[in-house]
């Protein structure tokens, strides 16, 4: 066991740990550790492979990783353990400050911006956005490419490989996209089927469809040519193959860009119980002009039924045996065509490709392809690339087919779907170098837009403006104001906050019968809109933790018990000081995704806070520790008492003593985010504590505890942004840059744009270590 004693100069104990190794011999580290003493009766004080006493005899650069981890432990007040004698807050601040000052000075003298992969494939979202911005073609990359694997919490990290099977998918995608971009079709009509999730309730209005309608779906579809298209609609059926909710006559409408293209009547069958042909007539050929059109299929809403209204049914209605549908619902919509096609119209993609092009000769083709390649290859297209593509154009024999072949080759080129960062030939080994301007433009655009640099950004890079502080600031502010920065909401926030995991969460329908996909998507939207508001209004990132407003539609407002919110449209709702809603920690999305199907989980919720808000995730559990559900514990006990079993296990206690007290703060929210005051017939106990020993009551106390030291959350936010922006995990050598960004942003109250601009001016973002360099951490 370790024994701590007072030094003669200051009554304080410091305890630095790295991983599972504790280093506690009497040591000193210059002016910083001169006041701090470590003592231990255990002779094996360096069983983790590193001895602080030995480390002090080496240059700081050789041991900076160790000291960075130690400084982080001090910043988080994780050591000494809560039950040990601990320094005062003043002494914690003093020691951490001295250590960080020395580490920052070392980093300034020996910069180490880290090394990103030389080749990084566009992830699925980046590929979809790049095709949109390059060719004005909207695709569903999920149907073309397999999912990317997560690493460090994001799917744009482990994207350096290209197995043969994936290469074939890229080639097939390139062929299909080039055909769509030019409005070409196959010899036989193409088909597409849009299927609605089975757990969507279709009893209410769908946003985007006309008022006075209910249920159905609205989706965009690219019609390649003017022509006739076959639509086939199928209704949802139960396990007995009967159309669900079919009572009386229902009017079904097909809309194209808001105009009624076809109407049907849906009636019960004449032969009772025989639903074989109920939806067989829901098929029609309609004339549609070329281009991207919004296709809607929906039912006309009948007059309200007073009896149904008084019955107050559950909001969810999709389960035949528990909460059956009260009206028919759409199962899927299929579109096939074109038939009797006319010449391709000037669809958006052709307008973009043929801008200022009047003819159809090779010179015109060369102009088109040069423009596309310059943007697709991010300014790195050369004469050889152009000649190779032009050769394919010539082989096709005519203008249209030649362009299709050439575009397909561009999209199938590694120069398009790989991002490349090359080491300069004349760079000295172990010497960091500044990124070339076009590579910097790519980093910036894929960070803020998850897409290609646009012409203005490429021009700024080629002119040298982007590599100046003023030029970078100008471009960054322009790009943040652009609608394409929505990618930060969809891709960064969606992964950082686990919003993407919501689709795989299905609470137990016996315990939570009113949960459906409508509620799931409303939860996601609330959180996305809060993050979007911070981005668009350039608010402080601290507003994510504590907010005086939220975003609701009728479905989510009813779930939260907030009255007087009607309709599917989301709107900003001001909250009073007594509201149970507000910042991220009160959002149904976060509360649901950190729960089990049958109950809340203080462990998952506490782990989420430590990992995503404090940046100190506990290590994985020991492999031989059984899950809580596998233990013989009375299920009627409150969760706090059930978890006491794990905290009593020494193998679990070190982590659970940090996670569980944070998670207990959420116990007033059930597994789907509803407010509660009772659990298992007993009053909810929401007392909790932070790793630094700060105690509090409920979610408001946790928020206050986090905001008491906002630099911890800001640091984690910056680290998550860096991981996303650089496509690699954060390393100890990045810590000095992170601290500099946080200090700079603190002067602006952690304003979002301030964090971004300080990031873009940092060494990790603008520089790179060469391949032969050694790790300097």
XYZ file of C-alpha atoms in Angstrom:
777
model
C 0.000 0.000 0.000
C 1.083 3.561 -0.658
C 1.748 5.944 2.202
C 1.751 9.702 1.741
C 3.567 12.082 4.048
C 3.990 15.823 4.416
C 6.954 17.639 2.951
C 8.838 20.030 5.174
C 7.972 23.019 2.983
C 4.255 22.542 2.324
C 1.560 20.336 3.822
C 0.305 18.828 0.586
C 0.297 15.496 -1.138
C 0.507 14.948 -4.906
C -0.203 11.668 -6.490
C 0.524 11.206 -10.187
C -0.539 8.061 -12.006
C -0.299 6.784 -15.533
C -2.561 3.886 -16.443
C -2.325 1.363 -13.606
C 1.214 2.282 -12.608
C 1.764 4.535 -9.600
C 5.123 6.190 -9.100
C 5.638 7.311 -5.543
C 9.285 7.408 -4.486
C 10.546 10.618 -2.868
C 11.298 12.660 -6.019
C 11.572 16.248 -7.141
C 11.045 17.928 -10.473
C 12.627 21.369 -10.584
C 10.595 24.193 -9.123
C 7.306 22.431 -9.763
C 7.770 19.227 -7.813
C 10.165 20.705 -5.259
C 7.209 21.170 -2.919
C 5.673 17.728 -3.502
C 6.777 14.412 -2.051
C 5.839 10.844 -3.008
C 6.549 7.979 -0.687
C 5.834 4.265 -1.007
C 6.565 1.070 0.885
C 6.023 -1.008 -2.276
C 9.411 -1.900 -3.750
C 7.861 -2.442 -7.163
C 7.012 1.210 -7.673
C 7.583 1.118 -11.418
C 5.738 -2.013 -12.423
C 4.034 -0.055 -15.179
C 7.382 0.290 -16.974
C 8.042 3.959 -16.168
C 9.632 5.419 -13.057
C 9.153 9.106 -12.378
C 12.445 9.236 -10.509
C 14.224 7.918 -13.591
C 12.116 10.148 -15.818
C 13.354 13.218 -14.015
C 16.876 12.342 -15.055
C 15.990 12.599 -18.745
C 15.153 15.588 -20.950
C 11.536 16.657 -20.670
C 11.018 15.987 -24.400
C 11.708 12.278 -23.835
C 9.067 11.998 -21.091
C 6.465 14.565 -22.157
C 3.783 11.918 -22.674
C 4.147 10.839 -19.054
C 3.997 14.397 -17.737
C 1.039 15.285 -19.954
C -0.951 12.387 -18.528
C 0.063 13.401 -15.043
C -0.991 17.007 -15.649
C -4.355 15.784 -16.914
C -4.885 13.756 -13.751
C -4.224 16.883 -11.721
C -6.498 19.056 -13.856
C -9.333 16.588 -13.360
C -8.537 16.295 -9.620
C -8.567 12.522 -10.063
C -5.610 11.996 -7.774
C -5.149 11.439 -4.909
C -8.334 9.351 -4.493
C -11.263 11.021 -2.769
C -10.735 9.150 0.517
C -7.059 10.116 0.676
C -5.752 13.408 1.972
C -5.804 15.856 -0.948
C -4.267 19.223 -1.820
C -6.236 22.419 -1.570
C -7.732 23.846 -4.751
C -5.049 26.550 -4.763
C -2.286 23.961 -4.637
C -3.921 21.871 -7.372
C -4.063 24.923 -9.621
C -0.490 25.909 -8.805
C 1.055 22.527 -9.538
C -0.977 21.939 -12.716
C -0.116 25.438 -13.959
C 3.609 24.969 -13.386
C 3.614 21.592 -15.111
C 1.649 22.903 -18.091
C 3.875 25.967 -18.401
C 6.951 23.765 -18.607
C 5.267 21.414 -21.097
C 4.064 24.317 -23.251
C 7.551 25.818 -23.318
C 8.967 22.452 -24.367
C 6.351 22.162 -27.137
C 7.108 25.679 -28.395
C 10.815 24.863 -28.601
C 10.223 21.474 -30.228
C 6.920 21.576 -32.209
C 5.234 18.246 -32.843
C 1.991 18.721 -34.772
C 1.536 14.962 -35.158
C 1.095 13.048 -38.354
C -2.092 12.343 -40.239
C -2.380 9.480 -42.720
C -0.986 10.273 -46.174
C -3.987 8.632 -47.840
C -7.493 8.993 -46.468
C -10.506 7.729 -48.347
C -13.627 9.882 -48.309
C -16.080 8.413 -45.854
C -19.616 7.746 -46.992
C -20.987 11.134 -45.955
C -18.058 13.001 -47.495
C -18.505 11.089 -50.740
C -22.209 11.943 -50.882
C -21.558 15.636 -50.218
C -18.673 15.758 -52.697
C -20.878 14.352 -55.473
C -23.579 16.900 -54.600
C -21.179 19.862 -54.769
C -19.273 18.603 -57.801
C -22.162 17.590 -60.053
C -25.362 18.877 -58.355
C -26.498 15.251 -58.025
C -28.224 14.102 -54.848
C -27.370 10.483 -54.075
C -27.976 8.130 -51.184
C -24.459 6.919 -50.436
C -25.860 4.299 -48.045
C -27.261 2.421 -51.032
C -23.975 2.635 -52.943
C -21.223 2.121 -50.366
C -20.806 0.044 -47.180
C -20.663 1.759 -43.777
C -17.330 3.033 -42.454
C -15.964 1.682 -39.193
C -15.819 3.943 -36.149
C -12.529 4.788 -34.489
C -11.998 7.351 -31.724
C -15.745 8.010 -31.988
C -15.843 9.036 -35.672
C -16.147 7.239 -39.005
C -13.618 9.416 -40.882
C -10.575 8.018 -39.043
C -9.991 4.428 -40.219
C -10.412 5.183 -43.925
C -6.925 4.494 -45.248
C -7.594 1.157 -46.931
C -9.282 0.157 -50.203
C -10.052 -3.566 -50.403
C -10.900 -4.914 -53.897
C -14.567 -5.381 -53.033
C -14.832 -1.730 -51.959
C -13.031 -0.569 -55.112
C -15.675 -2.355 -57.155
C -18.384 -0.504 -55.237
C -16.686 2.831 -56.017
C -16.495 1.946 -59.711
C -20.159 0.931 -59.811
C -21.124 4.113 -57.970
C -19.092 6.235 -60.411
C -20.854 4.687 -63.388
C -24.305 5.230 -61.911
C -23.604 8.816 -60.805
C -22.152 9.880 -64.163
C -25.234 8.490 -65.882
C -27.563 10.379 -63.529
C -25.580 13.609 -63.882
C -26.059 13.617 -67.647
C -29.662 12.414 -67.526
C -28.845 9.170 -69.307
C -30.808 5.985 -68.706
C -30.238 2.273 -69.080
C -31.722 0.319 -71.958
C -34.396 -0.882 -69.541
C -36.229 1.347 -67.029
C -34.618 1.886 -63.642
C -36.473 1.176 -60.423
C -36.350 2.433 -56.849
C -38.326 1.427 -53.779
C -38.740 3.631 -50.710
C -39.802 1.648 -47.657
C -41.112 3.280 -44.473
C -39.857 2.068 -41.106
C -42.422 -0.245 -39.519
C -42.381 1.627 -36.183
C -43.464 4.960 -37.640
C -46.910 6.092 -36.570
C -48.813 7.471 -39.558
C -51.794 9.000 -37.794
C -50.602 12.610 -37.949
C -49.427 15.193 -40.435
C -46.014 14.718 -42.071
C -43.941 17.884 -42.293
C -43.611 19.053 -45.889
C -46.884 17.526 -47.050
C -50.069 19.628 -47.452
C -52.090 20.509 -44.396
C -55.166 18.344 -44.105
C -53.266 15.157 -44.883
C -51.973 12.440 -42.590
C -49.281 9.802 -42.711
C -47.353 8.644 -45.726
C -43.949 9.851 -46.841
C -42.153 12.640 -48.693
C -38.851 12.037 -50.491
C -36.718 13.428 -53.257
C -36.280 11.460 -56.466
C -34.212 12.175 -59.548
C -36.204 11.729 -62.739
C -33.519 11.508 -65.461
C -35.744 12.371 -68.441
C -39.133 13.790 -69.261
C -41.336 10.726 -69.496
C -43.859 8.378 -67.957
C -43.060 6.760 -64.617
C -44.837 3.849 -62.963
C -45.738 4.274 -59.287
C -46.797 1.308 -57.167
C -47.981 1.811 -53.579
C -48.287 -0.948 -50.995
C -50.081 -0.628 -47.659
C -48.887 -2.027 -44.353
C -50.250 -5.431 -43.434
C -50.360 -7.438 -40.249
C -49.026 -10.961 -39.851
C -52.322 -12.293 -41.231
C -51.740 -10.265 -44.422
C -54.655 -7.963 -43.680
C -54.288 -4.224 -44.273
C -53.952 -2.592 -40.888
C -56.502 -0.023 -39.729
C -58.758 -0.402 -42.752
C -62.191 0.794 -41.688
C -64.289 2.886 -44.046
C -63.104 4.648 -47.204
C -59.823 6.572 -47.340
C -58.558 8.896 -50.038
C -54.894 8.437 -51.016
C -52.993 11.087 -52.992
C -49.748 11.049 -54.961
C -48.069 14.446 -55.181
C -45.138 15.657 -57.264
C -43.637 18.944 -56.084
C -46.831 19.580 -54.121
C -49.220 19.062 -57.052
C -51.675 16.178 -57.036
C -50.624 13.709 -59.725
C -53.053 10.897 -58.864
C -55.791 10.077 -56.329
C -57.061 6.697 -55.182
C -59.793 5.400 -52.920
C -58.916 2.672 -50.449
C -61.904 0.623 -49.230
C -62.463 -2.535 -47.205
C -62.823 -5.628 -49.417
C -66.268 -6.794 -50.484
C -65.406 -10.266 -49.280
C -64.837 -9.848 -45.555
C -61.359 -10.868 -44.511
C -59.965 -11.159 -48.049
C -57.426 -8.302 -48.307
C -55.529 -9.794 -51.237
C -56.425 -7.047 -53.682
C -57.061 -4.104 -51.361
C -54.004 -2.216 -52.631
C -53.600 -3.898 -56.011
C -55.125 -0.887 -57.780
C -52.700 1.583 -56.188
C -50.629 1.795 -59.348
C -50.452 4.500 -61.982
C -48.338 5.949 -64.756
C -47.759 9.642 -64.395
C -45.944 12.134 -66.596
C -43.015 13.781 -64.822
C -40.505 16.322 -66.054
C -36.779 15.643 -65.705
C -35.032 16.767 -62.532
C -35.092 16.239 -58.784
C -38.715 16.214 -57.661
C -40.342 15.900 -54.267
C -42.643 12.891 -54.323
C -45.315 12.634 -51.652
C -47.769 9.833 -50.918
C -50.314 10.566 -48.203
C -53.899 10.152 -47.044
C -56.456 12.929 -46.874
C -57.268 13.536 -43.229
C -60.931 12.761 -42.455
C -63.023 14.860 -40.113
C -61.949 14.265 -36.499
C -63.758 11.580 -34.572
C -64.969 12.977 -31.239
C -65.069 9.535 -29.646
C -61.477 8.810 -30.621
C -60.406 12.192 -29.275
C -62.043 11.563 -25.932
C -60.432 8.137 -25.658
C -56.963 9.748 -25.552
C -55.150 6.871 -27.293
C -51.401 6.459 -27.178
C -49.484 8.660 -29.578
C -47.810 5.578 -31.045
C -49.921 3.328 -33.241
C -48.004 0.737 -35.223
C -48.158 -2.475 -33.167
C -51.045 -4.766 -34.080
C -51.316 -6.440 -30.678
C -50.549 -3.515 -28.352
C -51.375 -0.273 -30.136
C -52.804 -1.094 -33.558
C -53.001 1.388 -36.361
C -56.254 3.304 -36.379
C -56.052 4.021 -40.111
C -54.298 2.486 -43.133
C -50.607 3.297 -43.558
C -48.096 3.282 -46.395
C -45.650 0.365 -46.449
C -43.600 1.234 -49.523
C -43.573 3.268 -52.725
C -41.892 1.980 -55.907
C -40.968 4.132 -58.907
C -39.997 2.625 -62.248
C -39.130 4.454 -65.447
C -38.880 6.305 -67.647
C -41.230 4.962 -70.305
C -41.762 6.844 -73.546
C -38.857 9.108 -72.593
C -38.153 12.358 -74.394
C -34.856 14.176 -74.725
C -33.108 14.979 -71.472
C -34.243 18.249 -70.017
C -31.848 20.805 -68.559
C -31.721 19.223 -65.124
C -29.626 20.887 -62.414
C -26.599 18.668 -62.979
C -26.531 19.373 -66.723
C -26.986 23.080 -66.078
C -23.902 23.017 -63.860
C -21.865 20.902 -66.281
C -22.816 22.850 -69.402
C -22.540 26.343 -67.949
C -21.293 28.676 -70.726
C -21.058 25.712 -73.138
C -22.857 26.145 -76.448
C -21.547 23.315 -78.643
C -20.923 19.588 -78.542
C -17.401 19.128 -79.889
C -14.196 17.931 -78.261
C -13.163 21.419 -77.236
C -16.419 21.820 -75.320
C -15.940 18.418 -73.710
C -12.403 19.375 -72.725
C -13.654 22.571 -71.080
C -16.290 20.654 -69.102
C -13.884 17.952 -67.999
C -11.162 20.429 -67.053
C -13.571 22.252 -64.725
C -14.811 19.030 -63.163
C -11.316 17.602 -62.669
C -9.952 20.797 -61.138
C -12.617 20.683 -58.443
C -12.803 16.902 -58.070
C -9.041 16.577 -57.617
C -8.906 19.651 -55.348
C -6.593 21.618 -57.673
C -4.173 18.715 -58.251
C -5.232 17.762 -61.793
C -2.354 17.762 -64.288
C -1.925 17.361 -68.034
C -1.490 13.599 -67.751
C -4.800 13.297 -65.894
C -6.578 15.336 -68.559
C -5.105 13.356 -71.434
C -6.112 10.063 -69.848
C -9.709 11.222 -69.422
C -9.878 12.737 -72.915
C -8.711 9.418 -74.363
C -11.729 7.735 -72.789
C -13.959 10.465 -74.185
C -12.646 9.831 -77.695
C -13.055 6.067 -77.429
C -16.802 6.392 -76.805
C -17.372 7.818 -80.276
C -19.938 10.530 -79.492
C -20.300 13.554 -77.263
C -22.827 12.319 -74.682
C -21.415 8.818 -74.216
C -17.890 10.207 -74.219
C -18.735 12.613 -71.416
C -20.344 9.807 -69.411
C -17.236 7.616 -69.747
C -14.941 10.507 -68.834
C -17.009 11.565 -65.807
C -17.129 7.964 -64.628
C -13.331 7.781 -64.829
C -12.957 10.978 -62.793
C -15.277 9.692 -60.060
C -13.487 6.325 -60.016
C -10.069 7.943 -59.710
C -8.218 7.718 -56.363
C -7.522 11.428 -56.814
C -11.231 12.004 -56.235
C -12.131 9.582 -53.443
C -8.802 9.758 -51.626
C -7.440 12.783 -49.804
C -3.668 12.901 -50.208
C -1.118 14.737 -48.045
C 2.435 14.322 -49.353
C 5.696 14.883 -47.517
C 7.833 17.507 -49.292
C 10.874 16.002 -50.988
C 13.305 18.483 -49.453
C 12.017 18.275 -45.880
C 14.452 17.421 -43.096
C 13.697 14.306 -41.083
C 12.021 14.958 -37.715
C 11.204 18.514 -38.787
C 7.520 19.473 -38.976
C 6.435 21.219 -42.136
C 3.557 23.480 -43.125
C 0.872 21.935 -45.300
C 0.826 22.976 -48.937
C -2.005 25.482 -49.548
C -4.254 23.149 -51.547
C -3.913 20.426 -48.923
C -4.814 22.984 -46.277
C -7.892 23.933 -48.321
C -8.961 20.282 -48.351
C -8.491 19.977 -44.602
C -10.592 23.072 -44.061
C -13.433 22.117 -46.389
C -13.741 18.525 -45.218
C -13.675 19.782 -41.614
C -16.387 22.425 -41.935
C -18.389 21.039 -44.871
C -17.516 17.338 -45.108
C -17.067 18.094 -48.790
C -14.806 19.448 -51.514
C -13.320 22.943 -51.485
C -15.427 25.262 -53.623
C -13.974 27.522 -56.314
C -13.509 30.459 -53.955
C -11.554 28.377 -51.466
C -9.390 26.860 -54.223
C -8.710 30.343 -55.581
C -7.685 31.521 -52.103
C -5.299 28.566 -51.824
C -3.791 29.023 -55.288
C -3.281 32.753 -54.724
C -1.578 32.206 -51.366
C -4.258 34.054 -49.412
C -5.361 30.969 -47.481
C -1.972 30.562 -45.810
C -2.205 34.023 -44.249
C -4.057 34.494 -40.929
C -6.397 37.024 -42.508
C -7.138 34.784 -45.480
C -7.845 31.756 -43.292
C -10.158 33.781 -41.042
C -12.061 35.195 -44.010
C -12.611 31.779 -45.555
C -13.515 30.106 -42.270
C -16.162 32.710 -41.410
C -17.607 32.484 -44.917
C -17.767 28.711 -44.732
C -19.339 28.643 -41.278
C -22.082 30.970 -42.555
C -22.700 28.709 -45.565
C -25.513 26.133 -45.373
C -22.973 23.374 -46.048
C -21.643 23.803 -42.511
C -24.754 21.828 -41.527
C -22.328 18.903 -41.881
C -20.933 19.858 -38.473
C -24.389 19.196 -37.033
C -25.080 15.999 -38.965
C -21.642 14.393 -38.871
C -19.688 15.894 -35.977
C -22.458 16.402 -33.406
C -24.299 13.304 -34.618
C -21.321 11.118 -33.730
C -19.909 13.019 -30.743
C -23.281 13.012 -28.958
C -24.278 9.480 -30.105
C -27.307 10.779 -32.016
C -26.627 8.280 -34.779
C -27.051 5.479 -32.249
C -30.693 6.408 -31.730
C -31.808 4.407 -34.757
C -30.657 1.209 -33.068
C -32.351 1.984 -29.732
C -35.697 0.261 -29.146
C -37.056 0.583 -25.600
C -39.163 -2.285 -24.288
C -42.663 -1.743 -25.692
C -44.294 -3.231 -22.593
C -42.661 -0.654 -20.333
C -42.592 2.248 -22.778
C -45.594 1.669 -25.057
C -45.656 5.216 -26.429
C -42.221 5.078 -28.058
C -42.091 5.045 -31.849
C -39.828 6.330 -34.605
C -41.703 9.637 -34.685
C -40.564 10.274 -31.121
C -37.085 8.960 -31.837
C -36.600 11.395 -34.727
C -38.112 14.274 -32.731
C -35.576 13.645 -29.971
C -32.748 13.713 -32.473
C -34.064 16.908 -34.053
C -34.213 18.742 -30.718
C -30.515 18.125 -30.082
C -29.499 18.905 -33.647
C -31.342 22.223 -33.512
C -29.667 23.206 -30.232
C -26.235 22.567 -31.760
C -27.295 24.284 -34.988
C -28.419 27.349 -33.025
C -25.009 27.559 -31.362
C -23.384 27.350 -34.809
C -25.649 29.783 -36.651
C -25.835 32.401 -33.893
C -22.190 31.888 -32.913
C -23.025 31.319 -29.272
C -20.821 29.987 -26.506
C -20.320 26.225 -26.516
C -21.253 26.371 -22.826
C -24.828 27.024 -23.960
C -24.938 23.356 -24.905
C -24.739 22.488 -21.224
C -27.175 25.044 -19.845
C -29.842 26.574 -22.051
C -32.891 28.730 -21.384
C -34.675 27.354 -24.451
C -35.158 24.198 -26.445
C -36.806 23.071 -29.700
C -40.059 21.127 -29.728
C -42.841 19.872 -31.916
C -46.153 18.545 -30.657
C -44.981 14.937 -30.404
C -41.931 15.727 -28.277
C -43.740 18.359 -26.209
C -46.394 15.809 -25.196
C -43.667 13.366 -24.258
C -42.071 16.006 -22.039
C -45.415 17.143 -20.621
C -45.105 20.669 -22.041
C -48.530 22.029 -23.115
C -49.693 24.293 -25.937
C -47.290 23.047 -28.646
C -49.116 21.878 -31.756
C -48.134 20.502 -35.142
C -45.115 18.725 -36.599
C -43.099 21.934 -37.063
C -40.261 22.450 -34.608
C -40.093 25.819 -32.945
C -37.883 27.518 -30.368
C -39.529 27.348 -26.940
C -38.425 29.591 -24.073
C -38.111 27.805 -20.726
C -38.541 29.186 -17.240
C -36.044 28.582 -14.482
C -38.105 25.714 -13.031
C -38.240 23.716 -16.272
C -36.830 20.212 -16.378
C -35.658 20.810 -19.959
C -32.882 22.860 -21.504
C -29.291 21.764 -22.201
C -27.944 18.518 -23.608
C -28.132 16.645 -20.322
C -31.926 17.081 -20.287
C -32.531 15.986 -23.897
C -34.508 12.842 -24.569
C -31.992 11.822 -27.234
C -29.052 11.707 -24.808
C -31.112 10.157 -22.011
C -32.495 7.409 -24.265
C -29.251 6.494 -25.985
C -27.548 6.091 -22.587
C -30.206 3.760 -21.180
C -31.053 0.095 -21.526
C -34.270 -1.142 -23.114
C -35.858 -1.781 -19.722
C -34.289 0.733 -17.331
C -31.992 3.681 -16.871
C -28.247 3.172 -16.584
C -26.244 5.507 -14.345
C -23.175 3.643 -15.600
C -23.831 4.428 -19.278
C -24.857 7.992 -18.485
C -21.865 8.599 -16.222
C -19.529 7.058 -18.801
C -21.037 9.300 -21.497
C -20.344 12.418 -19.414
C -16.790 11.368 -18.556
C -15.953 10.472 -22.153
C -17.780 13.147 -24.129
C -17.893 16.125 -21.779
C -14.865 15.667 -19.519
C -12.567 13.743 -21.865
C -11.521 11.170 -19.256
C -13.218 7.885 -20.155
C -12.661 5.105 -17.624
C -10.895 1.969 -18.884
C -12.938 -1.014 -20.149
C -14.289 -3.321 -17.436
C -12.306 -6.432 -16.480
C -13.257 -9.365 -18.747
C -14.368 -11.644 -15.889
C -16.841 -9.232 -14.282
C -20.481 -10.249 -14.951
C -22.993 -7.742 -16.230
C -25.370 -6.327 -13.651
C -28.312 -8.137 -15.260
C -26.583 -11.475 -14.729
C -26.367 -11.002 -10.987
C -29.114 -12.158 -8.673
C -30.396 -8.722 -7.629
C -33.980 -7.848 -6.862
C -35.276 -6.059 -9.952
C -37.659 -4.011 -7.819
C -34.774 -2.265 -6.094
C -33.838 1.237 -7.300
C -30.924 1.246 -9.700
C -28.674 2.952 -7.127
C -29.019 -0.047 -4.809
C -28.513 -2.539 -7.613
C -25.264 -0.865 -8.644
C -23.937 -1.087 -5.104
C -23.028 -4.680 -6.018
C -20.506 -3.487 -8.567
C -19.074 -0.808 -6.345
C -18.525 -3.439 -3.677
C -16.346 -5.432 -6.086
C -12.746 -4.124 -5.815
C -12.158 -4.883 -9.500
C -15.035 -2.566 -10.424
C -14.945 0.036 -7.691
C -12.199 2.278 -9.097
C -14.218 3.039 -12.237
C -17.740 2.795 -10.860
C -16.889 5.165 -8.023
C -16.223 7.799 -10.720
C -18.987 6.971 -13.208
C -21.929 6.040 -11.030
C -22.143 9.247 -8.939
C -22.304 11.277 -12.158
C -24.954 8.970 -13.604
C -27.120 9.165 -10.488
C -27.749 12.845 -11.274
C -29.900 11.722 -14.225
C -32.186 9.460 -12.204
C -35.114 11.896 -12.365
C -35.286 10.973 -16.069
C -36.480 7.499 -17.033
C -35.095 5.356 -19.868
C -36.884 7.412 -22.551
C -36.178 10.818 -21.012
C -39.461 11.469 -19.192
C -39.327 13.286 -15.863
C -40.125 11.202 -12.797
C -40.017 11.640 -9.030
C -40.577 7.983 -8.072
C -38.687 4.786 -8.927
C -39.958 1.383 -7.817
C -42.356 3.136 -5.448
C -39.619 5.107 -3.735
C -38.572 8.754 -4.116
C -35.817 9.179 -6.692
C -32.395 9.748 -5.145
C -30.455 11.946 -7.577
C -27.552 12.947 -5.354
C -24.265 12.689 -7.209
C -20.635 13.713 -7.294
C -17.936 14.653 -9.802
C -14.527 12.931 -9.884
C -13.013 15.901 -8.053
C -15.260 15.203 -5.054
C -17.791 17.982 -5.716
C -21.228 16.804 -4.541
C -24.530 17.997 -5.944
C -28.228 17.242 -6.251
C -29.869 16.338 -9.571
C -29.218 17.442 -13.100
C -29.094 21.150 -12.217
C -26.330 20.392 -9.737
C -24.381 18.427 -12.342
C -24.680 21.291 -14.829
C -23.474 23.757 -12.218
C -20.567 21.479 -11.346
C -19.486 21.217 -14.981
C -19.797 24.967 -15.534
C -17.800 25.721 -12.396
C -14.715 24.744 -14.394
C -15.749 25.378 -18.011
C -12.225 24.867 -19.338
C -12.609 21.103 -18.839
C -15.640 20.878 -21.128
C -14.055 23.314 -23.614
C -10.905 21.194 -23.696
C -12.895 18.053 -24.453
C -14.914 19.873 -27.116
C -11.682 21.000 -28.807
C -10.217 17.491 -28.630
C -13.331 16.007 -30.233
C -13.233 18.650 -32.969
C -9.541 17.920 -33.568
C -10.197 14.187 -33.878
C -12.949 14.881 -36.392
C -10.964 17.509 -38.313
C -7.674 15.615 -38.519
C -8.985 12.088 -38.849
C -6.749 10.758 -36.084
C -6.889 10.294 -32.353
C -5.651 12.982 -29.996
C -2.122 12.361 -28.738
C -0.395 13.739 -25.624
C 1.739 15.887 -27.932
C -1.416 17.746 -29.003
C -2.133 18.920 -25.450
C -0.129 22.175 -25.604
C -2.042 23.232 -28.737
C -5.362 22.280 -27.131
C -4.540 24.330 -24.037
C -3.608 27.321 -26.185
C -6.913 27.107 -28.070
C -8.928 26.835 -24.853
C -7.135 29.818 -23.287
C -7.703 31.905 -26.387
C -11.376 30.982 -26.636
C -11.902 31.662 -22.920
C -11.338 35.359 -23.621
C -14.419 35.219 -25.883
C -16.471 33.163 -23.405
C -15.805 30.051 -25.503
C -17.658 31.404 -28.524
C -17.936 28.716 -31.191
C -16.214 30.720 -33.925
C -13.410 31.635 -31.522
C -12.701 27.956 -30.911
C -12.760 27.212 -34.643
C -10.484 30.117 -35.576
C -7.959 29.278 -32.865
C -7.979 25.664 -34.069
C -7.320 26.709 -37.648
C -4.326 28.725 -36.480
C -2.800 25.837 -34.522
C 0.167 23.664 -35.467
C -1.783 20.367 -35.530
C -4.165 21.793 -38.129
C -1.696 23.651 -40.357
C 1.389 21.454 -40.020
C 2.443 17.810 -40.192
C 5.354 15.611 -39.181
C 7.201 13.721 -41.946
C 6.913 9.949 -42.172
C 10.421 9.260 -40.912
C 9.944 11.340 -37.773
C 10.137 9.835 -34.325
C 7.437 10.347 -31.767
C 8.508 13.281 -29.662
C 5.920 12.864 -26.933
